[in-house]
Amino acid sequence: MTIVIAQLKHETNTFSPVPTPLSRFTRVGETPPCGEAAIREYRNTGSAIAAMIDLVEEAGMAYQIAVAGNAAPSGPVQTEAYEWMVSRICTAVEAGCDAILLDLHGAMVTERHDDGEAELLRRLRQIAPGVPIAVALDMHCNLSNSMVQAADVLAGYQTYPHVDVYETGVRAAKPIVDWLKAKRHVDASYQTSGNRLAFKSWGQVPMIPHVMRQSSLDAPNREIQARCRAIEAEGALAASVFVGFPHADIPNAGMSALVIDPHDQSRADRWRDELLAMCWQAREAFVYPIEPLDASIARAKAFAASASMGKPVVLLDHYDNCASGGTMDTTAVLAAMIRADLQQAAAFAIFDPQSVQSLMALGIGAETTLALGGKHPLAALKLQGEPLTLTGRIKTLTDGQYRFRGPMARGERASMGPSAVLQVGGIEVAIISRHVEPFDINTLTALGIDPHSKQYLMLKSRVHWRAGLGDLAGAVVECAGVGVCTSDYNALRFQNLRRPIYPLDADTRFEPGQVIQGG
């Protein structure tokens, strides 16, 4: 038996000005790894593709990795990049296989396709209409009917921060691997006998939850994801609630539920309806109230003044999170920190490759003045980039290479590109050349930043930082800065999103038992 495994992951912020070429889908070189190179890159990591490799090897089945592409969130994927990766997956399937295991995101938009995953699955079904397909998906998947109908088993992360990525790969792929082990002539039986691998039941609720209220560590998503795990314990192959990715102006963006049952369509439908009802009943708790930036900085100073703190106050610049497609070069929160004269502070990070190169030319210890950040225009917000003029001393210069310690993305290689730390007053400002969200302690230590020694730690993150850095926070202050990851949805011009939808339309209705299946 031969299995085709592939990874093609991107969360697309359609409001982001950051381009998404092929080189963004790899941390090393210009093209994503394929074949043995992909196996070497991901084996023994915490990724879903690693889980698929392990399952197939344990079953003694032959396999190939068609491609392993994983890009940081940004604007729509360039057509050339998409076709380069999809063509390799399709070519591998055309050569013949007994199953297809895919590590996807579920919120990919390309220059030509609103639903990049559905287009990939459509092409695969044309090539191999009877071959079973398993798909591992991100919790922020904007699930569509086309995706559900084309795949046999789909499973989504049940944690945010995403610390169950490997486990999700197992949940998605194991039913098909087990089925293959039991049916050595799977192609004939699957295509002609009418056998069904599993029963699928899915639906959407008309809501786009605020990302800042989506963490599975907190209510209401904590309870919803717990119920998904309970449903699996009661007999489902996979139960997933996708909070969706709201910064995508496409019709199927938003929250959904999917249940895969091995035996019973009616039971899957009941569980789906239960999960959708839980989501809708919690809709008000998924709305995020915004605090003015100056008030947030004042609260941070009050926390730091507490004699009992002993840990840094974490300032979240959540409007400019690169893991949601942010440019990572807006400076409103950093400027507020400087105005407030915060001491014993660090800020991760400002994306500015040009500034890094100028600092590299000067060398460690040099004093310099530069216009930092603000290189990207924010057309979706009708704003221009605003560089921040700073004077400081160069403290660190590095190539920016490291590995994630985990638990999120454990063992995977990471690169922030050539990077620097500029000491500006009492603040160590990290400046990087490649987008990386600070969800891992090694992201900071690779730059020589010791977060435990800080009174304030600014992170351009929303929720993922809690995976590897949550324990070090004495207090958390969420700062409304500037960026295309804004939590103010009214600042974004949605033209293609299905309407009505909550909370954009406060009078949106959803009745118990109602099933919406768009896309």
mmCIF file with all atom_site columns, C-alpha atoms in Angstrom, residues 98-284:
data_model
loop_
_atom_site.group_PDB
_atom_site.id
_atom_site.type_symbol
_atom_site.label_atom_id
_atom_site.label_alt_id
_atom_site.label_comp_id
_atom_site.label_asym_id
_atom_site.label_entity_id
_atom_site.label_seq_id
_atom_site.pdbx_PDB_ins_code
_atom_site.Cartn_x
_atom_site.Cartn_y
_atom_site.Cartn_z
_atom_site.occupancy
_atom_site.B_iso_or_equiv
_atom_site.pdbx_formal_charge
_atom_site.auth_seq_id
_atom_site.auth_comp_id
_atom_site.auth_asym_id
_atom_site.auth_atom_id
_atom_site.pdbx_PDB_model_num
ATOM 1   C CA . ASP A 1 98  ? -4.294  3.970  -1.502  1.00 0.00 ? 98  ASP A CA 1
ATOM 2   C CA . ALA A 1 99  ? -4.944  7.001  0.700   1.00 0.00 ? 99  ALA A CA 1
ATOM 3   C CA . ILE A 1 100 ? -4.199  10.702 0.980   1.00 0.00 ? 100 ILE A CA 1
ATOM 4   C CA . LEU A 1 101 ? -3.320  12.297 4.328   1.00 0.00 ? 101 LEU A CA 1
ATOM 5   C CA . LEU A 1 102 ? -3.313  16.103 4.361   1.00 0.00 ? 102 LEU A CA 1
ATOM 6   C CA . ASP A 1 103 ? -2.052  18.575 6.960   1.00 0.00 ? 103 ASP A CA 1
ATOM 7   C CA . LEU A 1 104 ? -3.958  21.734 6.001   1.00 0.00 ? 104 LEU A CA 1
ATOM 8   C CA . HIS A 1 105 ? -5.064  24.907 7.754   1.00 0.00 ? 105 HIS A CA 1
ATOM 9   C CA . GLY A 1 106 ? -8.558  25.502 6.429   1.00 0.00 ? 106 GLY A CA 1
ATOM 10  C CA . ALA A 1 107 ? -8.464  29.284 5.989   1.00 0.00 ? 107 ALA A CA 1
ATOM 11  C CA . MET A 1 108 ? -6.376  29.661 2.839   1.00 0.00 ? 108 MET A CA 1
ATOM 12  C CA . VAL A 1 109 ? -7.385  32.284 0.289   1.00 0.00 ? 109 VAL A CA 1
ATOM 13  C CA . THR A 1 110 ? -5.392  32.595 -2.909  1.00 0.00 ? 110 THR A CA 1
ATOM 14  C CA . GLU A 1 111 ? -5.282  35.234 -5.606  1.00 0.00 ? 111 GLU A CA 1
ATOM 15  C CA . ARG A 1 112 ? -7.756  33.085 -7.594  1.00 0.00 ? 112 ARG A CA 1
ATOM 16  C CA . HIS A 1 113 ? -9.613  30.983 -5.022  1.00 0.00 ? 113 HIS A CA 1
ATOM 17  C CA . ASP A 1 114 ? -11.579 32.065 -1.943  1.00 0.00 ? 114 ASP A CA 1
ATOM 18  C CA . ASP A 1 115 ? -11.237 28.515 -0.603  1.00 0.00 ? 115 ASP A CA 1
ATOM 19  C CA . GLY A 1 116 ? -7.773  27.181 -1.362  1.00 0.00 ? 116 GLY A CA 1
ATOM 20  C CA . GLU A 1 117 ? -8.320  23.910 0.489   1.00 0.00 ? 117 GLU A CA 1
ATOM 21  C CA . ALA A 1 118 ? -11.579 23.178 -1.341  1.00 0.00 ? 118 ALA A CA 1
ATOM 22  C CA . GLU A 1 119 ? -9.879  23.748 -4.700  1.00 0.00 ? 119 GLU A CA 1
ATOM 23  C CA . LEU A 1 120 ? -7.066  21.338 -3.755  1.00 0.00 ? 120 LEU A CA 1
ATOM 24  C CA . LEU A 1 121 ? -9.567  18.700 -2.641  1.00 0.00 ? 121 LEU A CA 1
ATOM 25  C CA . ARG A 1 122 ? -11.649 19.213 -5.803  1.00 0.00 ? 122 ARG A CA 1
ATOM 26  C CA . ARG A 1 123 ? -8.629  18.473 -7.979  1.00 0.00 ? 123 ARG A CA 1
ATOM 27  C CA . LEU A 1 124 ? -7.704  15.423 -5.913  1.00 0.00 ? 124 LEU A CA 1
ATOM 28  C CA . ARG A 1 125 ? -11.227 14.041 -6.214  1.00 0.00 ? 125 ARG A CA 1
ATOM 29  C CA . GLN A 1 126 ? -11.068 14.447 -9.983  1.00 0.00 ? 126 GLN A CA 1
ATOM 30  C CA . ILE A 1 127 ? -7.848  12.437 -10.051 1.00 0.00 ? 127 ILE A CA 1
ATOM 31  C CA . ALA A 1 128 ? -8.765  9.820  -7.440  1.00 0.00 ? 128 ALA A CA 1
ATOM 32  C CA . PRO A 1 129 ? -12.538 9.764  -6.838  1.00 0.00 ? 129 PRO A CA 1
ATOM 33  C CA . GLY A 1 130 ? -12.479 6.621  -4.685  1.00 0.00 ? 130 GLY A CA 1
ATOM 34  C CA . VAL A 1 131 ? -9.313  7.111  -2.650  1.00 0.00 ? 131 VAL A CA 1
ATOM 35  C CA . PRO A 1 132 ? -9.957  7.959  1.023   1.00 0.00 ? 132 PRO A CA 1
ATOM 36  C CA . ILE A 1 133 ? -8.759  11.378 2.184   1.00 0.00 ? 133 ILE A CA 1
ATOM 37  C CA . ALA A 1 134 ? -8.023  12.476 5.747   1.00 0.00 ? 134 ALA A CA 1
ATOM 38  C CA . VAL A 1 135 ? -7.497  16.135 6.638   1.00 0.00 ? 135 VAL A CA 1
ATOM 39  C CA . ALA A 1 136 ? -6.067  17.696 9.795   1.00 0.00 ? 136 ALA A CA 1
ATOM 40  C CA . LEU A 1 137 ? -7.275  21.284 10.227  1.00 0.00 ? 137 LEU A CA 1
ATOM 41  C CA . ASP A 1 138 ? -6.553  24.318 12.376  1.00 0.00 ? 138 ASP A CA 1
ATOM 42  C CA . MET A 1 139 ? -9.205  25.454 14.867  1.00 0.00 ? 139 MET A CA 1
ATOM 43  C CA . HIS A 1 140 ? -9.342  28.701 12.853  1.00 0.00 ? 140 HIS A CA 1
ATOM 44  C CA . CYS A 1 141 ? -10.522 26.860 9.760   1.00 0.00 ? 141 CYS A CA 1
ATOM 45  C CA . ASN A 1 142 ? -13.287 28.595 7.793   1.00 0.00 ? 142 ASN A CA 1
ATOM 46  C CA . LEU A 1 143 ? -14.966 25.314 6.980   1.00 0.00 ? 143 LEU A CA 1
ATOM 47  C CA . SER A 1 144 ? -16.943 24.948 3.738   1.00 0.00 ? 144 SER A CA 1
ATOM 48  C CA . ASN A 1 145 ? -19.357 22.393 2.366   1.00 0.00 ? 145 ASN A CA 1
ATOM 49  C CA . SER A 1 146 ? -16.949 21.714 -0.497  1.00 0.00 ? 146 SER A CA 1
ATOM 50  C CA . MET A 1 147 ? -14.215 20.702 1.940   1.00 0.00 ? 147 MET A CA 1
ATOM 51  C CA . VAL A 1 148 ? -16.492 18.455 3.981   1.00 0.00 ? 148 VAL A CA 1
ATOM 52  C CA . GLN A 1 149 ? -17.941 16.666 0.975   1.00 0.00 ? 149 GLN A CA 1
ATOM 53  C CA . ALA A 1 150 ? -14.561 16.023 -0.650  1.00 0.00 ? 150 ALA A CA 1
ATOM 54  C CA . ALA A 1 151 ? -12.813 14.471 2.369   1.00 0.00 ? 151 ALA A CA 1
ATOM 55  C CA . ASP A 1 152 ? -13.659 11.335 4.340   1.00 0.00 ? 152 ASP A CA 1
ATOM 56  C CA . VAL A 1 153 ? -12.306 12.264 7.773   1.00 0.00 ? 153 VAL A CA 1
ATOM 57  C CA . LEU A 1 154 ? -11.612 15.810 8.979   1.00 0.00 ? 154 LEU A CA 1
ATOM 58  C CA . ALA A 1 155 ? -10.438 16.761 12.453  1.00 0.00 ? 155 ALA A CA 1
ATOM 59  C CA . GLY A 1 156 ? -9.561  20.147 13.922  1.00 0.00 ? 156 GLY A CA 1
ATOM 60  C CA . TYR A 1 157 ? -7.361  21.284 16.774  1.00 0.00 ? 157 TYR A CA 1
ATOM 61  C CA . GLN A 1 158 ? -9.185  21.343 20.099  1.00 0.00 ? 158 GLN A CA 1
ATOM 62  C CA . THR A 1 159 ? -6.776  23.747 21.796  1.00 0.00 ? 159 THR A CA 1
ATOM 63  C CA . TYR A 1 160 ? -5.910  27.405 21.338  1.00 0.00 ? 160 TYR A CA 1
ATOM 64  C CA . PRO A 1 161 ? -2.981  27.959 21.869  1.00 0.00 ? 161 PRO A CA 1
ATOM 65  C CA . HIS A 1 162 ? -2.541  25.032 19.484  1.00 0.00 ? 162 HIS A CA 1
ATOM 66  C CA . VAL A 1 163 ? -0.726  22.482 21.618  1.00 0.00 ? 163 VAL A CA 1
ATOM 67  C CA . ASP A 1 164 ? -2.564  19.417 20.242  1.00 0.00 ? 164 ASP A CA 1
ATOM 68  C CA . VAL A 1 165 ? -1.393  19.641 16.632  1.00 0.00 ? 165 VAL A CA 1
ATOM 69  C CA . TYR A 1 166 ? 0.279   16.198 16.658  1.00 0.00 ? 166 TYR A CA 1
ATOM 70  C CA . GLU A 1 167 ? -2.759  14.670 18.346  1.00 0.00 ? 167 GLU A CA 1
ATOM 71  C CA . THR A 1 168 ? -5.010  16.187 15.684  1.00 0.00 ? 168 THR A CA 1
ATOM 72  C CA . GLY A 1 169 ? -2.908  14.531 13.001  1.00 0.00 ? 169 GLY A CA 1
ATOM 73  C CA . VAL A 1 170 ? -3.567  11.231 14.755  1.00 0.00 ? 170 VAL A CA 1
ATOM 74  C CA . ARG A 1 171 ? -7.320  11.908 15.063  1.00 0.00 ? 171 ARG A CA 1
ATOM 75  C CA . ALA A 1 172 ? -7.565  12.703 11.361  1.00 0.00 ? 172 ALA A CA 1
ATOM 76  C CA . ALA A 1 173 ? -5.344  9.974  9.911   1.00 0.00 ? 173 ALA A CA 1
ATOM 77  C CA . LYS A 1 174 ? -5.781  7.006  12.251  1.00 0.00 ? 174 LYS A CA 1
ATOM 78  C CA . PRO A 1 175 ? -9.310  6.048  11.098  1.00 0.00 ? 175 PRO A CA 1
ATOM 79  C CA . ILE A 1 176 ? -8.087  5.740  7.515   1.00 0.00 ? 176 ILE A CA 1
ATOM 80  C CA . VAL A 1 177 ? -4.843  3.969  8.409   1.00 0.00 ? 177 VAL A CA 1
ATOM 81  C CA . ASP A 1 178 ? -6.781  1.494  10.563  1.00 0.00 ? 178 ASP A CA 1
ATOM 82  C CA . TRP A 1 179 ? -9.309  1.018  7.766   1.00 0.00 ? 179 TRP A CA 1
ATOM 83  C CA . LEU A 1 180 ? -6.533  0.330  5.277   1.00 0.00 ? 180 LEU A CA 1
ATOM 84  C CA . LYS A 1 181 ? -4.997  -2.258 7.564   1.00 0.00 ? 181 LYS A CA 1
ATOM 85  C CA . ALA A 1 182 ? -8.348  -4.070 7.683   1.00 0.00 ? 182 ALA A CA 1
ATOM 86  C CA . LYS A 1 183 ? -9.014  -3.807 3.923   1.00 0.00 ? 183 LYS A CA 1
ATOM 87  C CA . ARG A 1 184 ? -5.987  -4.689 1.834   1.00 0.00 ? 184 ARG A CA 1
ATOM 88  C CA . HIS A 1 185 ? -7.998  -4.259 -1.374  1.00 0.00 ? 185 HIS A CA 1
ATOM 89  C CA . VAL A 1 186 ? -9.331  -0.910 -0.327  1.00 0.00 ? 186 VAL A CA 1
ATOM 90  C CA . ASP A 1 187 ? -9.596  0.592  -3.829  1.00 0.00 ? 187 ASP A CA 1
ATOM 91  C CA . ALA A 1 188 ? -12.049 -2.027 -5.109  1.00 0.00 ? 188 ALA A CA 1
ATOM 92  C CA . SER A 1 189 ? -14.179 -2.260 -1.973  1.00 0.00 ? 189 SER A CA 1
ATOM 93  C CA . TYR A 1 190 ? -14.255 1.465  -1.411  1.00 0.00 ? 190 TYR A CA 1
ATOM 94  C CA . GLN A 1 191 ? -15.320 2.357  -4.917  1.00 0.00 ? 191 GLN A CA 1
ATOM 95  C CA . THR A 1 192 ? -17.751 -0.430 -5.707  1.00 0.00 ? 192 THR A CA 1
ATOM 96  C CA . SER A 1 193 ? -19.281 -1.867 -2.545  1.00 0.00 ? 193 SER A CA 1
ATOM 97  C CA . GLY A 1 194 ? -20.949 1.287  -1.318  1.00 0.00 ? 194 GLY A CA 1
ATOM 98  C CA . ASN A 1 195 ? -19.105 1.013  1.979   1.00 0.00 ? 195 ASN A CA 1
ATOM 99  C CA . ARG A 1 196 ? -18.800 4.259  3.851   1.00 0.00 ? 196 ARG A CA 1
ATOM 100 C CA . LEU A 1 197 ? -15.789 5.008  5.977   1.00 0.00 ? 197 LEU A CA 1
ATOM 101 C CA . ALA A 1 198 ? -17.728 7.326  8.275   1.00 0.00 ? 198 ALA A CA 1
ATOM 102 C CA . PHE A 1 199 ? -20.769 9.578  8.528   1.00 0.00 ? 199 PHE A CA 1
ATOM 103 C CA . LYS A 1 200 ? -20.197 13.336 8.504   1.00 0.00 ? 200 LYS A CA 1
ATOM 104 C CA . SER A 1 201 ? -22.414 16.014 9.983   1.00 0.00 ? 201 SER A CA 1
ATOM 105 C CA . TRP A 1 202 ? -21.554 19.690 9.895   1.00 0.00 ? 202 TRP A CA 1
ATOM 106 C CA . GLY A 1 203 ? -23.073 23.135 10.043  1.00 0.00 ? 203 GLY A CA 1
ATOM 107 C CA . GLN A 1 204 ? -22.308 26.807 10.680  1.00 0.00 ? 204 GLN A CA 1
ATOM 108 C CA . VAL A 1 205 ? -23.584 29.393 13.096  1.00 0.00 ? 205 VAL A CA 1
ATOM 109 C CA . PRO A 1 206 ? -23.860 32.979 11.777  1.00 0.00 ? 206 PRO A CA 1
ATOM 110 C CA . MET A 1 207 ? -21.119 34.473 13.950  1.00 0.00 ? 207 MET A CA 1
ATOM 111 C CA . ILE A 1 208 ? -17.467 35.530 13.759  1.00 0.00 ? 208 ILE A CA 1
ATOM 112 C CA . PRO A 1 209 ? -16.067 35.295 17.297  1.00 0.00 ? 209 PRO A CA 1
ATOM 113 C CA . HIS A 1 210 ? -13.395 37.793 18.296  1.00 0.00 ? 210 HIS A CA 1
ATOM 114 C CA . VAL A 1 211 ? -9.995  36.096 18.328  1.00 0.00 ? 211 VAL A CA 1
ATOM 115 C CA . MET A 1 212 ? -9.222  37.573 21.752  1.00 0.00 ? 212 MET A CA 1
ATOM 116 C CA . ARG A 1 213 ? -12.144 35.550 23.138  1.00 0.00 ? 213 ARG A CA 1
ATOM 117 C CA . GLN A 1 214 ? -11.332 32.268 21.398  1.00 0.00 ? 214 GLN A CA 1
ATOM 118 C CA . SER A 1 215 ? -8.789  30.729 23.785  1.00 0.00 ? 215 SER A CA 1
ATOM 119 C CA . SER A 1 216 ? -9.595  27.186 24.872  1.00 0.00 ? 216 SER A CA 1
ATOM 120 C CA . LEU A 1 217 ? -8.029  28.022 28.239  1.00 0.00 ? 217 LEU A CA 1
ATOM 121 C CA . ASP A 1 218 ? -10.988 30.292 29.006  1.00 0.00 ? 218 ASP A CA 1
ATOM 122 C CA . ALA A 1 219 ? -14.768 30.206 28.827  1.00 0.00 ? 219 ALA A CA 1
ATOM 123 C CA . PRO A 1 220 ? -16.700 29.817 26.608  1.00 0.00 ? 220 PRO A CA 1
ATOM 124 C CA . ASN A 1 221 ? -14.431 27.934 24.195  1.00 0.00 ? 221 ASN A CA 1
ATOM 125 C CA . ARG A 1 222 ? -12.955 25.880 27.036  1.00 0.00 ? 222 ARG A CA 1
ATOM 126 C CA . GLU A 1 223 ? -16.322 24.243 27.668  1.00 0.00 ? 223 GLU A CA 1
ATOM 127 C CA . ILE A 1 224 ? -17.114 23.854 23.962  1.00 0.00 ? 224 ILE A CA 1
ATOM 128 C CA . GLN A 1 225 ? -13.841 22.072 23.222  1.00 0.00 ? 225 GLN A CA 1
ATOM 129 C CA . ALA A 1 226 ? -14.259 19.912 26.328  1.00 0.00 ? 226 ALA A CA 1
ATOM 130 C CA . ARG A 1 227 ? -17.615 18.787 24.952  1.00 0.00 ? 227 ARG A CA 1
ATOM 131 C CA . CYS A 1 228 ? -15.927 17.901 21.651  1.00 0.00 ? 228 CYS A CA 1
ATOM 132 C CA . ARG A 1 229 ? -13.518 15.621 23.510  1.00 0.00 ? 229 ARG A CA 1
ATOM 133 C CA . ALA A 1 230 ? -16.412 14.094 25.456  1.00 0.00 ? 230 ALA A CA 1
ATOM 134 C CA . ILE A 1 231 ? -18.287 13.351 22.214  1.00 0.00 ? 231 ILE A CA 1
ATOM 135 C CA . GLU A 1 232 ? -15.230 11.525 20.905  1.00 0.00 ? 232 GLU A CA 1
ATOM 136 C CA . ALA A 1 233 ? -15.102 9.530  24.132  1.00 0.00 ? 233 ALA A CA 1
ATOM 137 C CA . GLU A 1 234 ? -18.749 8.624  23.523  1.00 0.00 ? 234 GLU A CA 1
ATOM 138 C CA . GLY A 1 235 ? -17.954 7.117  20.135  1.00 0.00 ? 235 GLY A CA 1
ATOM 139 C CA . ALA A 1 236 ? -17.311 9.780  17.492  1.00 0.00 ? 236 ALA A CA 1
ATOM 140 C CA . LEU A 1 237 ? -14.172 9.460  15.397  1.00 0.00 ? 237 LEU A CA 1
ATOM 141 C CA . ALA A 1 238 ? -13.723 13.234 15.516  1.00 0.00 ? 238 ALA A CA 1
ATOM 142 C CA . ALA A 1 239 ? -15.692 16.154 16.909  1.00 0.00 ? 239 ALA A CA 1
ATOM 143 C CA . SER A 1 240 ? -14.487 19.636 16.056  1.00 0.00 ? 240 SER A CA 1
ATOM 144 C CA . VAL A 1 241 ? -15.707 23.155 16.654  1.00 0.00 ? 241 VAL A CA 1
ATOM 145 C CA . PHE A 1 242 ? -13.919 25.634 14.428  1.00 0.00 ? 242 PHE A CA 1
ATOM 146 C CA . VAL A 1 243 ? -13.948 29.168 15.785  1.00 0.00 ? 243 VAL A CA 1
ATOM 147 C CA . GLY A 1 244 ? -13.063 30.342 12.277  1.00 0.00 ? 244 GLY A CA 1
ATOM 148 C CA . PHE A 1 245 ? -10.708 33.066 11.122  1.00 0.00 ? 245 PHE A CA 1
ATOM 149 C CA . PRO A 1 246 ? -12.592 36.385 11.068  1.00 0.00 ? 246 PRO A CA 1
ATOM 150 C CA . HIS A 1 247 ? -10.069 38.490 9.138   1.00 0.00 ? 247 HIS A CA 1
ATOM 151 C CA . ALA A 1 248 ? -11.024 36.828 5.879   1.00 0.00 ? 248 ALA A CA 1
ATOM 152 C CA . ASP A 1 249 ? -13.549 38.631 3.713   1.00 0.00 ? 249 ASP A CA 1
ATOM 153 C CA . ILE A 1 250 ? -15.027 35.479 2.167   1.00 0.00 ? 250 ILE A CA 1
ATOM 154 C CA . PRO A 1 251 ? -18.554 34.031 2.335   1.00 0.00 ? 251 PRO A CA 1
ATOM 155 C CA . ASN A 1 252 ? -17.810 31.008 4.533   1.00 0.00 ? 252 ASN A CA 1
ATOM 156 C CA . ALA A 1 253 ? -15.764 32.755 7.252   1.00 0.00 ? 253 ALA A CA 1
ATOM 157 C CA . GLY A 1 254 ? -17.018 32.059 10.746  1.00 0.00 ? 254 GLY A CA 1
ATOM 158 C CA . MET A 1 255 ? -17.814 29.436 13.354  1.00 0.00 ? 255 MET A CA 1
ATOM 159 C CA . SER A 1 256 ? -18.803 25.857 12.555  1.00 0.00 ? 256 SER A CA 1
ATOM 160 C CA . ALA A 1 257 ? -19.069 22.355 13.991  1.00 0.00 ? 257 ALA A CA 1
ATOM 161 C CA . LEU A 1 258 ? -18.223 19.002 12.420  1.00 0.00 ? 258 LEU A CA 1
ATOM 162 C CA . VAL A 1 259 ? -18.767 15.491 13.778  1.00 0.00 ? 259 VAL A CA 1
ATOM 163 C CA . ILE A 1 260 ? -17.478 12.284 12.176  1.00 0.00 ? 260 ILE A CA 1
ATOM 164 C CA . ASP A 1 261 ? -19.304 9.178  13.380  1.00 0.00 ? 261 ASP A CA 1
ATOM 165 C CA . PRO A 1 262 ? -18.247 5.642  12.396  1.00 0.00 ? 262 PRO A CA 1
ATOM 166 C CA . HIS A 1 263 ? -21.755 4.150  12.391  1.00 0.00 ? 263 HIS A CA 1
ATOM 167 C CA . ASP A 1 264 ? -24.713 6.523  12.724  1.00 0.00 ? 264 ASP A CA 1
ATOM 168 C CA . GLN A 1 265 ? -25.711 9.616  10.735  1.00 0.00 ? 265 GLN A CA 1
ATOM 169 C CA . SER A 1 266 ? -28.524 10.550 13.125  1.00 0.00 ? 266 SER A CA 1
ATOM 170 C CA . ARG A 1 267 ? -26.206 10.442 16.136  1.00 0.00 ? 267 ARG A CA 1
ATOM 171 C CA . ALA A 1 268 ? -23.691 12.638 14.298  1.00 0.00 ? 268 ALA A CA 1
ATOM 172 C CA . ASP A 1 269 ? -26.498 15.100 13.505  1.00 0.00 ? 269 ASP A CA 1
ATOM 173 C CA . ARG A 1 270 ? -27.583 15.270 17.159  1.00 0.00 ? 270 ARG A CA 1
ATOM 174 C CA . TRP A 1 271 ? -24.044 15.955 18.321  1.00 0.00 ? 271 TRP A CA 1
ATOM 175 C CA . ARG A 1 272 ? -23.567 18.604 15.629  1.00 0.00 ? 272 ARG A CA 1
ATOM 176 C CA . ASP A 1 273 ? -26.767 20.365 16.696  1.00 0.00 ? 273 ASP A CA 1
ATOM 177 C CA . GLU A 1 274 ? -25.675 20.271 20.332  1.00 0.00 ? 274 GLU A CA 1
ATOM 178 C CA . LEU A 1 275 ? -22.328 21.885 19.525  1.00 0.00 ? 275 LEU A CA 1
ATOM 179 C CA . LEU A 1 276 ? -23.876 24.550 17.320  1.00 0.00 ? 276 LEU A CA 1
ATOM 180 C CA . ALA A 1 277 ? -26.344 25.395 20.077  1.00 0.00 ? 277 ALA A CA 1
ATOM 181 C CA . MET A 1 278 ? -23.493 25.761 22.586  1.00 0.00 ? 278 MET A CA 1
ATOM 182 C CA . CYS A 1 279 ? -21.719 28.159 20.231  1.00 0.00 ? 279 CYS A CA 1
ATOM 183 C CA . TRP A 1 280 ? -24.771 30.312 19.638  1.00 0.00 ? 280 TRP A CA 1
ATOM 184 C CA . GLN A 1 281 ? -25.756 30.464 23.296  1.00 0.00 ? 281 GLN A CA 1
ATOM 185 C CA . ALA A 1 282 ? -22.268 31.763 24.103  1.00 0.00 ? 282 ALA A CA 1
ATOM 186 C CA . ARG A 1 283 ? -22.216 34.394 21.337  1.00 0.00 ? 283 ARG A CA 1
ATOM 187 C CA . GLU A 1 284 ? -22.112 37.413 23.668  1.00 0.00 ? 284 GLU A CA 1
#
